[in-house]
XYZ file of C-alpha atoms in Angstrom:
563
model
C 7.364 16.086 0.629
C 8.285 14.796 -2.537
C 9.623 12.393 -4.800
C 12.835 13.047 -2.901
C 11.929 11.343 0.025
C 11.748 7.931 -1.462
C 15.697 8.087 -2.398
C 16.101 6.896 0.682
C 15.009 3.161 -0.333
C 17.983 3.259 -2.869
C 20.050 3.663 0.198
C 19.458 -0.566 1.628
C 20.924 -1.341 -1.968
C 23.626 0.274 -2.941
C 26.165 -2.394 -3.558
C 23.755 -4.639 -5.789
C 23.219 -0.901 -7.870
C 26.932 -0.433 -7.601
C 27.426 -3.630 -9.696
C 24.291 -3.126 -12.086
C 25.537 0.590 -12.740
C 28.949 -0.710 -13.617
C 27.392 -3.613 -15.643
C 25.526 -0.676 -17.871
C 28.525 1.276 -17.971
C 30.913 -1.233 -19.461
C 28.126 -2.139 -21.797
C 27.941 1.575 -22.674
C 31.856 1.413 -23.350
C 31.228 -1.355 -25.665
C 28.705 0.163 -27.292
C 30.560 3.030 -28.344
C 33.528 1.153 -29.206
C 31.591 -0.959 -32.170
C 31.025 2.567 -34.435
C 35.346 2.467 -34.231
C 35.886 -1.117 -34.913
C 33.265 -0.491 -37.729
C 35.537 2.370 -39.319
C 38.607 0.046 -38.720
C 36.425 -2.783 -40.769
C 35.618 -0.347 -43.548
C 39.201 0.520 -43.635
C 40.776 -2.495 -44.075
C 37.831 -3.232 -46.976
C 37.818 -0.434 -48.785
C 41.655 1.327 -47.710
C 43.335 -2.109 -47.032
C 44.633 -0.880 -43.550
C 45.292 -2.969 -40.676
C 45.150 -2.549 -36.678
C 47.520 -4.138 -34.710
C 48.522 -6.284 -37.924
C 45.230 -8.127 -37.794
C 43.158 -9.013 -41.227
C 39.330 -7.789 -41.748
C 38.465 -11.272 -40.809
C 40.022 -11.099 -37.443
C 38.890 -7.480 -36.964
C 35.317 -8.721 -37.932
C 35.331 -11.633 -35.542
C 36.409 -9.262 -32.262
C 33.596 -6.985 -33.322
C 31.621 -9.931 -33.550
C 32.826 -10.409 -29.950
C 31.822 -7.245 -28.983
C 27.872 -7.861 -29.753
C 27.998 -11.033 -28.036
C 29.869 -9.123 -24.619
C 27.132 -6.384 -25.146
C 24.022 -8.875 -25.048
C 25.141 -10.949 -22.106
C 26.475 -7.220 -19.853
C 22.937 -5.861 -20.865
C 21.163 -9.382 -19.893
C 23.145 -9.070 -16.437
C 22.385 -5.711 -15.925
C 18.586 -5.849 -16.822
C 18.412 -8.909 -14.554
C 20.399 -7.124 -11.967
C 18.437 -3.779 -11.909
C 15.048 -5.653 -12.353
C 15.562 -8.002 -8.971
C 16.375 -4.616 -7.343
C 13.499 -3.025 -8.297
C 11.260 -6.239 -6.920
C 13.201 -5.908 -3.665
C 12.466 -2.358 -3.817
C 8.910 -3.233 -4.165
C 8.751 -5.313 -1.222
C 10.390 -3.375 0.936
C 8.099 -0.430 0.231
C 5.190 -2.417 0.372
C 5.647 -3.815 3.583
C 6.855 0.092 4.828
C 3.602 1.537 3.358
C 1.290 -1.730 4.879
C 3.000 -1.707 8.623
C 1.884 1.721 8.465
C -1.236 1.683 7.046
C -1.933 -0.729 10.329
C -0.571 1.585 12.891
C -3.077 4.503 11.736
C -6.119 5.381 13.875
C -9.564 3.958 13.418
C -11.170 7.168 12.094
C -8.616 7.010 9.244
C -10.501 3.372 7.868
C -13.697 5.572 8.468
C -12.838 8.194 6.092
C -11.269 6.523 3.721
C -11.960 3.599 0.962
C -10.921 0.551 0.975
C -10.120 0.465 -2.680
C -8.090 3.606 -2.461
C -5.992 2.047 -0.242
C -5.560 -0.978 -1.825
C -4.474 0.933 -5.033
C -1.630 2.816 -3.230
C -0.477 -0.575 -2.357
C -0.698 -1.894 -6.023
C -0.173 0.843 -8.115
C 1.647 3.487 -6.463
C 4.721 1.680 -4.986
C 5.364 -0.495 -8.243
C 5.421 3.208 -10.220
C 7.790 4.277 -7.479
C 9.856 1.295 -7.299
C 10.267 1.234 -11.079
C 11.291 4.423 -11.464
C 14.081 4.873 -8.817
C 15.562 1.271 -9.780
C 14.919 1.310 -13.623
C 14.115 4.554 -14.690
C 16.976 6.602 -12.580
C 19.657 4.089 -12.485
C 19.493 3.805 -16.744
C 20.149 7.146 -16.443
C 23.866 6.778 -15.801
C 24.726 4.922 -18.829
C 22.220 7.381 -20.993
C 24.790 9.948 -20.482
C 27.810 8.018 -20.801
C 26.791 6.969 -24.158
C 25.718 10.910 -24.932
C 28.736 12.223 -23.802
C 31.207 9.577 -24.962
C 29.287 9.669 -29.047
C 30.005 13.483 -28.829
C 33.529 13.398 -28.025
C 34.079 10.357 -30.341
C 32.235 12.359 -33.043
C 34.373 15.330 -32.472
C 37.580 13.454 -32.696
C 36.337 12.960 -36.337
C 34.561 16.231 -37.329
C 33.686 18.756 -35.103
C 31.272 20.627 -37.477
C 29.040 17.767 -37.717
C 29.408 17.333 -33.876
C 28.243 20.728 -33.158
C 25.159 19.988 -35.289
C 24.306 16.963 -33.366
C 24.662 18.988 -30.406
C 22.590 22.148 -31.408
C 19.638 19.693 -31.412
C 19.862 18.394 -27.385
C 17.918 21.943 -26.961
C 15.894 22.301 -29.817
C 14.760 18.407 -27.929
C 14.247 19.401 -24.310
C 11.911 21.935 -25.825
C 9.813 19.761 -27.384
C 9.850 17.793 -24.634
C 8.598 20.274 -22.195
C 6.131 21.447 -24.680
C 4.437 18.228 -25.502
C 4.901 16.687 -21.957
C 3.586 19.347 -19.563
C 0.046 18.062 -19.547
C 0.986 14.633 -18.668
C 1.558 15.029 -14.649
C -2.290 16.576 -13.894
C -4.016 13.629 -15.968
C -1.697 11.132 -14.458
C -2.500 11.759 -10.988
C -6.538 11.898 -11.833
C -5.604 8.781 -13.749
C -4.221 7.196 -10.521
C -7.306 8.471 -8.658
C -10.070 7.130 -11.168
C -8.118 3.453 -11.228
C -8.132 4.035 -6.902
C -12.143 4.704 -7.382
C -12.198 1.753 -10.156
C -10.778 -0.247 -7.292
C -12.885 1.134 -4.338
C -16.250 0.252 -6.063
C -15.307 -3.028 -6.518
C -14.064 -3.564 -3.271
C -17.090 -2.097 -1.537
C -19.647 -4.562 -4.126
C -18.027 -7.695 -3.880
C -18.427 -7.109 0.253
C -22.075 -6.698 0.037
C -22.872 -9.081 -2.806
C -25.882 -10.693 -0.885
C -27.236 -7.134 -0.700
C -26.903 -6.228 -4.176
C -28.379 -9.199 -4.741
C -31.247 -9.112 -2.802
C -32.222 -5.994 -4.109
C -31.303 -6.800 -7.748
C -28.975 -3.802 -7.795
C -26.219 -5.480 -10.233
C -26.979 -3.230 -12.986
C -26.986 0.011 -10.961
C -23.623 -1.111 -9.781
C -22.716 -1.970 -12.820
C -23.630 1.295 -14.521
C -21.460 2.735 -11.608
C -18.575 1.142 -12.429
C -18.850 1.275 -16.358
C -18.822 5.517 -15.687
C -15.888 5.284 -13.835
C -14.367 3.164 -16.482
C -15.117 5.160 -19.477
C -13.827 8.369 -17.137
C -10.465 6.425 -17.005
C -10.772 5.332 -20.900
C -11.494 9.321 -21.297
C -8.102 9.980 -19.531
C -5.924 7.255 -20.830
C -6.883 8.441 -24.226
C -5.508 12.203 -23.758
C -2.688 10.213 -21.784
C -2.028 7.929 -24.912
C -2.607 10.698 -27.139
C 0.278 13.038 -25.703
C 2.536 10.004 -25.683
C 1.838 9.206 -28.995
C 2.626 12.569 -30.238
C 5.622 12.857 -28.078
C 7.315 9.424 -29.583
C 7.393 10.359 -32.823
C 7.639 13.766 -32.617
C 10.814 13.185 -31.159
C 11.743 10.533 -33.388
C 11.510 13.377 -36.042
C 13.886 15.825 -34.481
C 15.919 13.068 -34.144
C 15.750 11.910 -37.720
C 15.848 15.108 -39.098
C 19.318 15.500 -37.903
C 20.621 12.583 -38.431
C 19.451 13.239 -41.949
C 21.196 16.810 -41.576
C 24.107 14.989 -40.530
C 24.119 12.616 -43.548
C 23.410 15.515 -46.247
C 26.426 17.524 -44.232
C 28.969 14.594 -44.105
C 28.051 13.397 -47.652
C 29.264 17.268 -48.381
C 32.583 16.940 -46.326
C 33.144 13.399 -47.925
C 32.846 14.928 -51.483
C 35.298 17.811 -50.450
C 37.716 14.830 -49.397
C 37.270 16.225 -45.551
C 35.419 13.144 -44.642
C 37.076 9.272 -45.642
C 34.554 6.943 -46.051
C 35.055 4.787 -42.949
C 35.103 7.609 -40.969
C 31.769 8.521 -42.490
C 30.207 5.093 -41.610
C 32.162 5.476 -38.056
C 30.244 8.918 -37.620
C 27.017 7.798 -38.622
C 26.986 4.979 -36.457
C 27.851 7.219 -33.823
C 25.070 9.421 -34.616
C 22.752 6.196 -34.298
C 24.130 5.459 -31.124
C 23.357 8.573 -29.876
C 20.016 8.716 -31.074
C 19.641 5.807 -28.284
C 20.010 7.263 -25.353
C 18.070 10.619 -26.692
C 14.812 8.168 -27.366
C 14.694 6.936 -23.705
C 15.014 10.217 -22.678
C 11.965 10.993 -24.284
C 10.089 8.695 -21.774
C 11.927 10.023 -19.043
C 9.638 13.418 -18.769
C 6.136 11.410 -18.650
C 7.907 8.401 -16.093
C 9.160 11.392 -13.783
C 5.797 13.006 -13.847
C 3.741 9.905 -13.319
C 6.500 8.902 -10.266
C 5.513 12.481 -8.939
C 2.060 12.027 -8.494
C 2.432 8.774 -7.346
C 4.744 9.906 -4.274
C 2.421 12.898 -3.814
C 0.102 10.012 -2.612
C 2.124 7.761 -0.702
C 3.358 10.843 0.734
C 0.018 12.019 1.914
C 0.051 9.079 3.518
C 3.226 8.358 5.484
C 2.422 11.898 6.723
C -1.106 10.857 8.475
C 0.030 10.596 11.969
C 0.275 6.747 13.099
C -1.735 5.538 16.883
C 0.988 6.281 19.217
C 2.567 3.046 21.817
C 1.246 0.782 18.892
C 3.787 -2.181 18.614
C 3.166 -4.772 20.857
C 6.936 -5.945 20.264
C 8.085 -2.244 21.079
C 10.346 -1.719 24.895
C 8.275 0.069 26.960
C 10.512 2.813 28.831
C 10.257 3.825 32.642
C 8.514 6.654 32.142
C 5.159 5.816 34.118
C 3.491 3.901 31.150
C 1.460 1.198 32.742
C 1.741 -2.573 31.665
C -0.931 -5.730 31.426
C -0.338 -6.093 35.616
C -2.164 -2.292 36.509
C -5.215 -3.012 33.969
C -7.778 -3.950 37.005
C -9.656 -2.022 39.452
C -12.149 1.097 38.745
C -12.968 1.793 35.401
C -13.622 5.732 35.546
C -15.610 8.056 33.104
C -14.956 11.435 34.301
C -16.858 14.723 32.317
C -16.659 12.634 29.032
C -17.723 14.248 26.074
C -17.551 12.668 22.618
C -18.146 14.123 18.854
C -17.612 13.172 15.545
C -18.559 16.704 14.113
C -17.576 19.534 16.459
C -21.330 20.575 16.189
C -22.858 17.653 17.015
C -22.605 16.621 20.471
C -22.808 12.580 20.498
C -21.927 11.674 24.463
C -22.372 14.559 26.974
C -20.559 14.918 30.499
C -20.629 10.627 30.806
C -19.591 10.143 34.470
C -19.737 6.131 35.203
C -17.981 3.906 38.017
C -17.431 0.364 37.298
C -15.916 -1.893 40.489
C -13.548 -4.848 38.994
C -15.003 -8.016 38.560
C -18.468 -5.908 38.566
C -21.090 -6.148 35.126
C -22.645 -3.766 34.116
C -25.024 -3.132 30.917
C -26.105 -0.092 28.739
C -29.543 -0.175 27.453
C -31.032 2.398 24.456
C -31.892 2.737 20.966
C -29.561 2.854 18.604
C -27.151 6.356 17.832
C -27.527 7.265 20.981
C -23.311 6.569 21.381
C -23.544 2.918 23.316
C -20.520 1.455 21.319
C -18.614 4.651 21.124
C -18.349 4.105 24.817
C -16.378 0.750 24.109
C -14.541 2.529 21.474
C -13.201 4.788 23.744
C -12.293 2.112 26.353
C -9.971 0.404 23.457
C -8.857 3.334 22.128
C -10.438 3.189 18.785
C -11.188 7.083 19.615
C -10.674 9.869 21.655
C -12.500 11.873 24.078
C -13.018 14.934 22.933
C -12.479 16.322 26.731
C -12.847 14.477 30.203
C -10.675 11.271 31.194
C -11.063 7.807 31.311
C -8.923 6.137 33.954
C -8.523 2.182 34.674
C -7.288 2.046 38.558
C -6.766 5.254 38.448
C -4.491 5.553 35.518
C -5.639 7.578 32.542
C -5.750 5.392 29.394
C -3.038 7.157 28.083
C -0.170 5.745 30.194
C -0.924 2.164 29.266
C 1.124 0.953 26.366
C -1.893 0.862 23.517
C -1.206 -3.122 22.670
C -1.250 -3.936 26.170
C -4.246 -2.568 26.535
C -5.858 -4.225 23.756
C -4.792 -7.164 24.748
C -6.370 -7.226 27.927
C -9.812 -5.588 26.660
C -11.890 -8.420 24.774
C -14.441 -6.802 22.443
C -16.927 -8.840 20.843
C -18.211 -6.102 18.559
C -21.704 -5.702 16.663
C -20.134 -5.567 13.311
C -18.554 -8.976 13.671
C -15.422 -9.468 11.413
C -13.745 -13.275 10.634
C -10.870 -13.736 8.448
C -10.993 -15.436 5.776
C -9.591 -19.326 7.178
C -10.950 -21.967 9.814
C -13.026 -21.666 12.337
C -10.028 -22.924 14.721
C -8.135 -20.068 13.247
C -10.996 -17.270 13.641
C -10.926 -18.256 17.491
C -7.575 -17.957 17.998
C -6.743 -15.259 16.311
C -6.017 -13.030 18.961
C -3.648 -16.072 20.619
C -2.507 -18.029 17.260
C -0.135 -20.418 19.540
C -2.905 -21.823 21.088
C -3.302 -25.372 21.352
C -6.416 -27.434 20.170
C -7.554 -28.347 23.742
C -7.541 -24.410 24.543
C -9.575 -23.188 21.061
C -12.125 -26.200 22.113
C -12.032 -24.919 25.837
C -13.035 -21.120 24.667
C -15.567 -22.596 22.358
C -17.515 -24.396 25.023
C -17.290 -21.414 27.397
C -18.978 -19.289 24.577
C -21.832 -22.161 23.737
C -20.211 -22.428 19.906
C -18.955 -25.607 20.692
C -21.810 -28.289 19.655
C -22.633 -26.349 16.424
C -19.011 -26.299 15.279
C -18.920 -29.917 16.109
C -21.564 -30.609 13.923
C -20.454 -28.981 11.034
C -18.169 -31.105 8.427
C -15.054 -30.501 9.565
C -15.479 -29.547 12.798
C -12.731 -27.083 13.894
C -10.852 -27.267 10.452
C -13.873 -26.199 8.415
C -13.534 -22.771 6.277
C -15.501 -19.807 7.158
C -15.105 -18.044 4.187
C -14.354 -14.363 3.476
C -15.165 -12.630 6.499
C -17.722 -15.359 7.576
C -19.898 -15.453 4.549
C -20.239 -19.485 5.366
C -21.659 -19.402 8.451
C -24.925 -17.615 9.733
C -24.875 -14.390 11.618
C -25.320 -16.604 14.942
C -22.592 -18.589 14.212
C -20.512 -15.747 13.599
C -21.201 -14.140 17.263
C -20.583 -17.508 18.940
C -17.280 -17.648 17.217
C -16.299 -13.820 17.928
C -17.315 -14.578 21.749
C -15.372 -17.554 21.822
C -12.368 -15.459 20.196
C -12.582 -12.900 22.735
C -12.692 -15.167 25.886
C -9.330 -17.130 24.034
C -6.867 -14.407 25.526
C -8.870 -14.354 29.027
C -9.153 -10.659 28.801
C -9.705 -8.745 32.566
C -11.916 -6.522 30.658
C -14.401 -7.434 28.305
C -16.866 -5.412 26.095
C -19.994 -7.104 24.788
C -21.670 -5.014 21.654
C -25.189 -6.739 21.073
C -23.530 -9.771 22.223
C -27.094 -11.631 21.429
C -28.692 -9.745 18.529
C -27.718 -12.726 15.968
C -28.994 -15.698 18.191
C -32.288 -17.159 18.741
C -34.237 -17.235 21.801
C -33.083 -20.764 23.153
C -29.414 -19.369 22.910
C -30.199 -16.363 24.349
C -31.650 -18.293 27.426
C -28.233 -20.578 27.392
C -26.375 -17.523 27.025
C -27.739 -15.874 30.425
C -27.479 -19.529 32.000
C -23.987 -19.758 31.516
C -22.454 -16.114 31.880
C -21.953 -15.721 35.846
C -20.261 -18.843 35.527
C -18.162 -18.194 32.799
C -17.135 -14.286 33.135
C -17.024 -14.050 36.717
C -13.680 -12.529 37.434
C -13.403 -10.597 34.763
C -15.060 -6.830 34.130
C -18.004 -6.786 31.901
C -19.692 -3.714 29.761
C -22.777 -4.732 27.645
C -24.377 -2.517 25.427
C -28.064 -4.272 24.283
C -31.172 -3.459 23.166
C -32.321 -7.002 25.428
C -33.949 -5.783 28.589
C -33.960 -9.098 29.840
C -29.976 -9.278 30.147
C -30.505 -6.490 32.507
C -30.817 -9.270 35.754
C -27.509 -10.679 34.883
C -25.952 -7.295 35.764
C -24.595 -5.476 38.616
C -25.379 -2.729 37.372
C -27.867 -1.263 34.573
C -27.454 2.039 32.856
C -29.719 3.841 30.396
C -28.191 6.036 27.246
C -30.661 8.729 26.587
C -30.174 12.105 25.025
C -26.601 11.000 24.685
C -25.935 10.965 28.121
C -25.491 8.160 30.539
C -28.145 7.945 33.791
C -28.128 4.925 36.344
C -31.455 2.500 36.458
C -31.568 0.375 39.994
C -31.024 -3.402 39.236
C -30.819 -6.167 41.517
C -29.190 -9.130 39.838
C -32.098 -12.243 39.939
């Protein structure tokens, strides 16, 4: 895939580009018409011609015009093509983050945060740029090259053909000086992505690189990666610095050709003096054009590498049946109504690495409405049993059925939405606690977030803190203590009344009184539903129907009678 593939976002605007394109190119008519009114000024100075019977003063006043139509088409047309390229922006944006949402679990695993955020910052503005500013001011580039040649040829087609020898003797240089631009711009891109990634992963452990006074390791971390980017922007600003003014010498040097060869023909009486002044204006004018196509070669490469990684991207393959809005075909996919009954492990094997085995031939009936919990030490694969329930994962052979019905046929947001997880790495949005708890149902009403907070036991601390409901939990949490944090995630997961729900460590963060309160209340308020607990707390094991032990990464049955 390439840079191609993003033409397509040109596509949703091509009347607003219609207008700024015509915009440019009557302002690149103008342009070329002030080099003739220019000759027609000189002549009626120095010749004492008219035009159309008008005086030098009126001639000077419509070229006067001119400037002032230029300025306001080129203000209209910047304007224009700028607002496209912010639309443009958006709209890629929002492509490349709906996306980035729909891809599996394992591709958050393997990848940084900070990387990701940089495709979302850096990438798509370099993209939208180019194909709304950088492509677009292409059209009136060559209008203006094309219509200075002809214009200059209508005068003297000697000193045409010398402006014209030097478009090669350019796109030479060009390609000389510009080839090693692409390969440090794309390990530019990646260095700023790492830049961004080590911040990222810092500021989200702060307390921990605090506690173990680690700020000036991390800081010596990110000053390397900061002098590797210096390292590359310096060969990146050196290359553009030679390529500028080398090109601003060709470019001189034949307009100085051009002045030493007129000044000839004007001496030989070949050449009248306005059209000399007509011709060199021309010859400025197209030195205009010529200068922003000396930017063009580093802006296409840079675009290049930044589609290379979007395109990288957009090519990982998204969670299939992942939009909860999506119509759901007749084709035997199951909705919210056939997520009850057995939950069935059959021969399931699990692995990360293909030579590492981490859950071996898990067989496992759970009856609906039945609990069951999963004691062992940790790494043994306890949560990548839930994982596999939601869909996070996949097995890597066997089937897991609900009622019967492989996973696979229900339609993946259905099924999330009827599996609560309350998992050991607890995650809150940044917001209140109100809107941490009904997250998962945001139209909920006050009386139903206060109803879900008293069924998880969260209820009398969140009354006692200063705002109650309303108060802000911070970035993920940070706020509130880890105990708080669980309550809230429980309370969260009971909001959408889930049939199924999956309790990681559901009591690791709370003390022993709420660990008692929790058992006390649990029959009462998950009975009806289907519960999986994974603990390290034997004494949860008399709240269960049924206890299982994970050892050796496989799954073996322990009698339990529920006390």
């Amino acid at each position: 895939m390439t840079l191609y593939h993003f033409f397509s976002l040109l596509k949703n605007h091509k009347l607003p580009l219609l207008v700024a394109i015509t915009l440019m190119v009557v302002e690149s008519l103008v342009s070329l018409s002030v080099p003739w009114f220019a000759g027609k000024f000189s002549e009626s100075i120095l010749e004492g011609k008219t035009i159309f019977n008008l005086s030098y003063i009126q001639i000077a006043l419509i070229w006067l015009s001119l400037f002032v139509v230029q300025a306001l088409l080129r203000f209209l047309s910047t304007y224009k093509v700028n607002f496209i390229g912010a639309k443009m922006l958006t709209e890629l944006s929002c492509r490349l983050y709906d996306h980035i949402q729909l891809l599996p679990v394992k591709y958050f695993s393997n990848t940084k945060k900070g990387e990701t955020l940089a495709l979302l910052s850096n990438d798509v503005t370099i993209i939208s740029y180019f194909l709304s500013g950088v492509l677009t001011g292409l059209v009136p580039a060559s209008l203006i090259l094309l219509g200075a040649l002809i214009l200059m040829a209508s005068i003297n087609i000697t000193i045409t053909l010398i402006i014209m020898l030097m478009v090669p003797a350019f796109f030479v240089v060009l390609k000389l000086l510009g080839r090693g631009i692409r390969p440090i711009s794309e390990n530019l891109v990646q260095r700023q992505a790492d830049s961004m990634a080590i911040a990222s992963e810092n500021l989200s452990i702060i307390k921990l690189v605090k506690a173990f006074s680690r700020e000036k390791n991390e800081s010596n971390r990110f000053k390397a990666n900061a002098h590797e980017i210096q390292k590359l922007r310096k060969k990146q600003l050196k290359i553009q610095a030679i390529l500028s003014p080398a090109i601003q010498l060709l470019v001189s040097t034949g307009v100085l050709i051009v002045v030493v060869v007129s000044a000839m023909h004007y001496q030989s009486g070949d050449l009248t003096m306005p059209d000399l002044i007509t011709l060199l204006m021309y010859g400025m004018l197209f030195a205009r054009p010529m200068s922003a196509l000396a930017n063009l070669y580093g802006q296409t490469q840079q675009a290049l590498g930044a589609s290379n990684r979007l395109n990288k991207i957009f090519s990982a393959t998204p969670e299939s049946s992942c939009h909860s809005h999506e119509v759901i075909p007749d084709n035997g996919i199951q909705t919210n109504d056939d997520l009850s009954g057995v939950i069935s492990f059959k021969n399931v094997d699990f692995s990360y690495e293909q030579s590492e085995q981490l859950l071996v031939n898990v067989n496992i009936d759970i009856q609906q409405n039945q609990t069951i919990i999963i004691l062992g030490p940790n790494g043994t694969g306890k949560s990548t049993l839930l994982h596999l329930l939601v869909r996070f994962i996949e097995p890597t052979s066997g089937q897991i059925s609900i009622g019967g019905k492989p996973l696979s046929n229900f339609n993946l947001s259905e099924l999330r939405r009827n599996i609560g997880l309350v998992s050991q790495d607890i995650a809150l949005c940044s917001g209140t606690v109100a809107d941490n708890i009904a997250f998962g149902y945001p139209q909920a009403s006050f009386d139903e977030i206060e109803g879900s907070a008293k069924k998880a036991g969260a209820h009398q601390f969140i009354s006692e803190l200063e705002n109650g409901y309303q108060t802000q939990v911070g970035e993920n949490g940070v706020l509130l203590s880890g105990g708080q944090r669980q309550r809230i995630s429980f309370a969260r997961a009971l909001m959408t009344d889930p049939a199924i729900l999956l309790l990681d460590e559901p009591t690791s963060m709370i003390d022993n009184e709420a660990r008692t309160d929790f058992k006390h209340r649990f029959n009462e308020v998950l009975k009806n539903k289907t519960v999986i607990m994974v603990s390290h707390e034997q004494s949860l094991a008399d709240i269960a129907d049924q206890v299982f032990i994970m050892k050796d990464h496989q799954l073996m049955p322990r009698t339990n009678t529920k006390s």
